[in-house]
């Protein structure tokens, strides 16, 4: 019998969604003088995840000349008709309060000479409303949150612990499907990477805060931990998943093939005056959208894709040379230094840029309190689909979404916890008949193959034939990798491959089912082409 770990609250993931939720729950009970246990598990080092890499900042209405209505309208326009307007309103109106909390927890945001917050502008925003800390806002938020959480008496953080599967009635021998009304989550099976043992973590409430899926593509701004584990686990546990076809490609990742993740050149550089140019020095965005370089991301990424295909180029250029030199160095130090390290002085030279997979708008369907379709299972942050982003996320709305929904999950969770007990008789993870894998090469190659299929066939521009081909290739990958998974003692890379293949399937299937071009989904065989570019290929 393996050891069983019990906690009132189990949180999977230590980015902005997981940490802010943990801290709120912990403080609630500390102030009430009631002892509870909160366990955060995270698959790598505590700070690793998309949050740490966020550059541009966090959007909120912070000045009297801006308005909630404007932020709501911009979010709805970017979302291309698929946002849930009531959710958009909730997020935008609750934003200032959540930002004040972040500040109270020790997060720094840049201020101008008048002592007011220095609000930046990004694509799709009608006003300057992005709070930022130079160009490493996410790192600053993550630092402040870890500081709050690390010595909290009610919180235990277990790094290098990888969640494999959620525990549900299925593990008690009861058949469930996506329509079963009262599916319940009892915790998770977790691979302790330090001991290589799979442990049972029982919890009254489980929160999925596992972040993004970028690594399902070859070129992504997401770190290597972003393999969609939470969404894949929730899907296997029969939770509802939605809007998986809406993968946001950031228009401007640095073109430098040796980087994984691809290094981001923040949209804030275009917000400060940066201009996209093709090989002929032509500022091509004027041909595609009247908002030019600050059009919403789906349009800018597709325009770049079209320009690259038209000229047969591997990248376009971002020209930041007309931005004040001092501003470039003080506001964008990470970008300035990274480019300099590969011989590009951005005050003088153009930056080669290419779109890269960046953000998933869909995910685990949740209600306005972050509850999934499985009882006692919540999801917040990038792994969730709240209805905020619709078919395309507005820049800098995702850190905000995580804060708002983790707050709402906390309010519901602390109320409900008294009604929930630990599930009895949960069996240990069964790995009978498995052996230590000695074919890592198969895992690596299959992962690379999967990334190529998604990048080439289910990328920025899709076609019926490419999608059909992707699906048939993915079926083969499923069969081969399932055999590997069933026969092997589990490793993180085998589990990640299992999750990535699930994510790849969900994106491809959703893309096939979506017959209208909308937001980030663009299939050149669909009737409504919508896009002004000449190269719909
Ligand atoms: P993450 O921060 O990704 O955290 C996920 C956590 O889950 C990690 O700790 C990970 O290790 C853990 N985890 C995953 N799977 C498992 C598992 N199986 N077992 C255990 N632990 C697991 N958004 C903005 O609003 N503004 C920006 O300026 C901005 N810039 C960005 C720049 C870059 C380069 C990137 C990549 C993203 C950016 N985004 C930005 C998006 C934003 O950063 C993310 O959407 C957000 O940080 C997600 O937070 P999260 O807490 O949901 O997930
Ligand atoms: C950026 O800085 O361009 C990223 C902003 C975001 O993804 O919201």
PDB file of C-alpha atoms in Angstrom, residues 91-229:
ATOM      1  CA  UNK A  91     -13.827  40.299 -15.226  1.00  0.00           C
ATOM      2  CA  UNK A  92     -13.518  43.920 -16.316  1.00  0.00           C
ATOM      3  CA  UNK A  93     -15.471  45.324 -13.362  1.00  0.00           C
ATOM      4  CA  UNK A  94     -13.667  43.201 -10.751  1.00  0.00           C
ATOM      5  CA  UNK A  95     -10.249  43.961 -12.249  1.00  0.00           C
ATOM      6  CA  UNK A  96      -9.285  47.093 -10.261  1.00  0.00           C
ATOM      7  CA  UNK A  97      -9.948  45.349  -6.928  1.00  0.00           C
ATOM      8  CA  UNK A  98      -7.870  42.307  -7.917  1.00  0.00           C
ATOM      9  CA  UNK A  99      -5.041  44.601  -9.052  1.00  0.00           C
ATOM     10  CA  UNK A 100      -5.086  46.443  -5.708  1.00  0.00           C
ATOM     11  CA  UNK A 101      -4.711  43.057  -3.978  1.00  0.00           C
ATOM     12  CA  UNK A 102      -1.727  42.148  -6.138  1.00  0.00           C
ATOM     13  CA  UNK A 103      -0.146  45.463  -5.199  1.00  0.00           C
ATOM     14  CA  UNK A 104      -0.912  44.889  -1.509  1.00  0.00           C
ATOM     15  CA  UNK A 105       0.813  41.497  -1.787  1.00  0.00           C
ATOM     16  CA  UNK A 106       3.987  43.261  -2.913  1.00  0.00           C
ATOM     17  CA  UNK A 107       3.803  43.359  -6.715  1.00  0.00           C
ATOM     18  CA  UNK A 108       5.500  46.390  -8.254  1.00  0.00           C
ATOM     19  CA  UNK A 109       4.133  48.121 -11.351  1.00  0.00           C
ATOM     20  CA  UNK A 110       5.973  50.943 -13.143  1.00  0.00           C
ATOM     21  CA  UNK A 111       4.896  54.500 -12.469  1.00  0.00           C
ATOM     22  CA  UNK A 112       5.483  57.683 -14.476  1.00  0.00           C
ATOM     23  CA  UNK A 113       7.118  60.907 -13.273  1.00  0.00           C
ATOM     24  CA  UNK A 114       3.811  62.111 -11.839  1.00  0.00           C
ATOM     25  CA  UNK A 115       3.639  59.001  -9.653  1.00  0.00           C
ATOM     26  CA  UNK A 116       0.742  57.510 -11.605  1.00  0.00           C
ATOM     27  CA  UNK A 117       0.783  54.013 -13.047  1.00  0.00           C
ATOM     28  CA  UNK A 118       2.511  53.989 -16.420  1.00  0.00           C
ATOM     29  CA  UNK A 119      -0.207  52.369 -18.510  1.00  0.00           C
ATOM     30  CA  UNK A 120       0.874  50.805 -21.800  1.00  0.00           C
ATOM     31  CA  UNK A 121      -1.147  50.103 -24.922  1.00  0.00           C
ATOM     32  CA  UNK A 122      -1.395  46.825 -26.810  1.00  0.00           C
ATOM     33  CA  UNK A 123      -3.216  45.514 -29.878  1.00  0.00           C
ATOM     34  CA  UNK A 124      -7.019  45.724 -29.760  1.00  0.00           C
ATOM     35  CA  UNK A 125      -7.097  48.121 -26.772  1.00  0.00           C
ATOM     36  CA  UNK A 126      -8.730  51.482 -27.443  1.00  0.00           C
ATOM     37  CA  UNK A 127      -6.876  53.048 -24.516  1.00  0.00           C
ATOM     38  CA  UNK A 128      -3.665  52.649 -22.523  1.00  0.00           C
ATOM     39  CA  UNK A 129      -4.627  50.291 -19.721  1.00  0.00           C
ATOM     40  CA  UNK A 130      -1.815  47.754 -19.285  1.00  0.00           C
ATOM     41  CA  UNK A 131      -0.063  47.796 -15.924  1.00  0.00           C
ATOM     42  CA  UNK A 132       3.421  46.434 -16.289  1.00  0.00           C
ATOM     43  CA  UNK A 133       6.773  46.069 -14.628  1.00  0.00           C
ATOM     44  CA  UNK A 134       9.275  46.894 -17.367  1.00  0.00           C
ATOM     45  CA  UNK A 135       9.011  43.900 -19.731  1.00  0.00           C
ATOM     46  CA  UNK A 136       8.989  41.198 -17.060  1.00  0.00           C
ATOM     47  CA  UNK A 137       5.621  41.731 -15.404  1.00  0.00           C
ATOM     48  CA  UNK A 138       4.897  38.014 -15.016  1.00  0.00           C
ATOM     49  CA  UNK A 139       8.167  37.390 -13.249  1.00  0.00           C
ATOM     50  CA  UNK A 140       7.392  40.198 -10.815  1.00  0.00           C
ATOM     51  CA  UNK A 141       3.890  38.849 -10.090  1.00  0.00           C
ATOM     52  CA  UNK A 142       5.219  35.302  -9.632  1.00  0.00           C
ATOM     53  CA  UNK A 143       7.925  36.588  -7.269  1.00  0.00           C
ATOM     54  CA  UNK A 144       5.423  38.422  -5.095  1.00  0.00           C
ATOM     55  CA  UNK A 145       3.021  35.465  -4.968  1.00  0.00           C
ATOM     56  CA  UNK A 146       5.692  32.909  -4.123  1.00  0.00           C
ATOM     57  CA  UNK A 147       6.881  35.206  -1.351  1.00  0.00           C
ATOM     58  CA  UNK A 148       3.367  35.249   0.146  1.00  0.00           C
ATOM     59  CA  UNK A 149       2.845  31.530  -0.128  1.00  0.00           C
ATOM     60  CA  UNK A 150       6.213  30.088   0.841  1.00  0.00           C
ATOM     61  CA  UNK A 151       6.058  30.548   4.603  1.00  0.00           C
ATOM     62  CA  UNK A 152       2.326  30.336   5.065  1.00  0.00           C
ATOM     63  CA  UNK A 153       1.549  27.888   7.898  1.00  0.00           C
ATOM     64  CA  UNK A 154      -1.400  26.319   6.029  1.00  0.00           C
ATOM     65  CA  UNK A 155       0.291  25.845   2.655  1.00  0.00           C
ATOM     66  CA  UNK A 156       2.651  23.053   1.576  1.00  0.00           C
ATOM     67  CA  UNK A 157       4.309  23.389  -1.812  1.00  0.00           C
ATOM     68  CA  UNK A 158       5.587  20.173  -3.370  1.00  0.00           C
ATOM     69  CA  UNK A 159       7.720  20.903  -6.415  1.00  0.00           C
ATOM     70  CA  UNK A 160       8.690  18.212  -8.932  1.00  0.00           C
ATOM     71  CA  UNK A 161       5.388  16.452  -8.354  1.00  0.00           C
ATOM     72  CA  UNK A 162       3.560  15.578 -11.557  1.00  0.00           C
ATOM     73  CA  UNK A 163      -0.217  15.003 -11.540  1.00  0.00           C
ATOM     74  CA  UNK A 164      -1.014  12.015 -13.758  1.00  0.00           C
ATOM     75  CA  UNK A 165      -4.770  11.607 -13.473  1.00  0.00           C
ATOM     76  CA  UNK A 166      -7.710  12.936 -11.497  1.00  0.00           C
ATOM     77  CA  UNK A 167      -9.405  10.438  -9.191  1.00  0.00           C
ATOM     78  CA  UNK A 168     -13.119   9.979  -9.872  1.00  0.00           C
ATOM     79  CA  UNK A 169     -15.799   7.279  -9.481  1.00  0.00           C
ATOM     80  CA  UNK A 170     -14.092   5.560 -12.408  1.00  0.00           C
ATOM     81  CA  UNK A 171     -11.308   4.516 -10.013  1.00  0.00           C
ATOM     82  CA  UNK A 172     -13.909   2.964  -7.697  1.00  0.00           C
ATOM     83  CA  UNK A 173     -15.096   0.756 -10.558  1.00  0.00           C
ATOM     84  CA  UNK A 174     -18.145   2.884 -11.469  1.00  0.00           C
ATOM     85  CA  UNK A 175     -18.682   3.704 -15.143  1.00  0.00           C
ATOM     86  CA  UNK A 176     -19.052   7.410 -15.899  1.00  0.00           C
ATOM     87  CA  UNK A 177     -19.318   9.381 -19.120  1.00  0.00           C
ATOM     88  CA  UNK A 178     -19.490  13.039 -20.125  1.00  0.00           C
ATOM     89  CA  UNK A 179     -23.259  13.098 -19.477  1.00  0.00           C
ATOM     90  CA  UNK A 180     -23.156  11.466 -16.009  1.00  0.00           C
ATOM     91  CA  UNK A 181     -24.632  14.275 -13.873  1.00  0.00           C
ATOM     92  CA  UNK A 182     -22.868  13.853 -10.531  1.00  0.00           C
ATOM     93  CA  UNK A 183     -19.304  12.962 -11.421  1.00  0.00           C
ATOM     94  CA  UNK A 184     -17.022  13.743  -8.491  1.00  0.00           C
ATOM     95  CA  UNK A 185     -13.329  14.427  -8.090  1.00  0.00           C
ATOM     96  CA  UNK A 186     -11.570  12.953  -5.040  1.00  0.00           C
ATOM     97  CA  UNK A 187      -8.016  14.170  -5.715  1.00  0.00           C
ATOM     98  CA  UNK A 188      -5.256  13.003  -8.043  1.00  0.00           C
ATOM     99  CA  UNK A 189      -2.612  10.364  -8.648  1.00  0.00           C
ATOM    100  CA  UNK A 190       0.744  12.070  -8.538  1.00  0.00           C
ATOM    101  CA  UNK A 191       4.215  11.023  -9.654  1.00  0.00           C
ATOM    102  CA  UNK A 192       6.805  12.180  -7.156  1.00  0.00           C
ATOM    103  CA  UNK A 193       9.736  12.909  -9.458  1.00  0.00           C
ATOM    104  CA  UNK A 194      12.203  12.742  -6.576  1.00  0.00           C
ATOM    105  CA  UNK A 195      11.287   9.158  -5.554  1.00  0.00           C
ATOM    106  CA  UNK A 196       9.697   7.985  -8.818  1.00  0.00           C
ATOM    107  CA  UNK A 197       6.742   6.696  -6.797  1.00  0.00           C
ATOM    108  CA  UNK A 198       3.101   7.308  -7.706  1.00  0.00           C
ATOM    109  CA  UNK A 199       1.180   8.571  -4.692  1.00  0.00           C
ATOM    110  CA  UNK A 200      -2.521   9.026  -3.999  1.00  0.00           C
ATOM    111  CA  UNK A 201      -3.419  12.605  -3.088  1.00  0.00           C
ATOM    112  CA  UNK A 202      -6.916  12.773  -1.611  1.00  0.00           C
ATOM    113  CA  UNK A 203      -8.608  16.140  -1.402  1.00  0.00           C
ATOM    114  CA  UNK A 204     -11.979  17.604  -0.580  1.00  0.00           C
ATOM    115  CA  UNK A 205     -11.563  20.204  -3.301  1.00  0.00           C
ATOM    116  CA  UNK A 206      -9.196  20.043  -6.256  1.00  0.00           C
ATOM    117  CA  UNK A 207      -8.149  23.061  -8.332  1.00  0.00           C
ATOM    118  CA  UNK A 208      -6.623  22.650 -11.783  1.00  0.00           C
ATOM    119  CA  UNK A 209      -4.308  25.584 -12.467  1.00  0.00           C
ATOM    120  CA  UNK A 210      -2.060  23.821 -14.944  1.00  0.00           C
ATOM    121  CA  UNK A 211      -1.650  26.544 -17.575  1.00  0.00           C
ATOM    122  CA  UNK A 212      -1.231  26.284 -21.322  1.00  0.00           C
ATOM    123  CA  UNK A 213      -0.663  23.878 -24.201  1.00  0.00           C
ATOM    124  CA  UNK A 214       1.959  25.679 -26.328  1.00  0.00           C
ATOM    125  CA  UNK A 215       4.297  22.698 -26.474  1.00  0.00           C
ATOM    126  CA  UNK A 216       1.888  20.859 -28.765  1.00  0.00           C
ATOM    127  CA  UNK A 217       3.377  23.118 -31.477  1.00  0.00           C
ATOM    128  CA  UNK A 218       6.965  23.222 -32.757  1.00  0.00           C
ATOM    129  CA  UNK A 219       7.396  26.930 -32.222  1.00  0.00           C
ATOM    130  CA  UNK A 220       5.911  28.349 -29.048  1.00  0.00           C
ATOM    131  CA  UNK A 221       6.477  31.077 -26.501  1.00  0.00           C
ATOM    132  CA  UNK A 222       5.354  28.661 -23.759  1.00  0.00           C
ATOM    133  CA  UNK A 223       7.936  26.941 -21.559  1.00  0.00           C
ATOM    134  CA  UNK A 224       8.424  23.173 -21.769  1.00  0.00           C
ATOM    135  CA  UNK A 225       6.010  22.526 -18.866  1.00  0.00           C
ATOM    136  CA  UNK A 226       3.092  23.803 -20.986  1.00  0.00           C
ATOM    137  CA  UNK A 227       1.869  20.420 -22.225  1.00  0.00           C
ATOM    138  CA  UNK A 228      -1.849  20.792 -21.511  1.00  0.00           C
ATOM    139  CA  UNK A 229      -1.816  18.250 -18.672  1.00  0.00           C
TER     140      UNK A 229
END
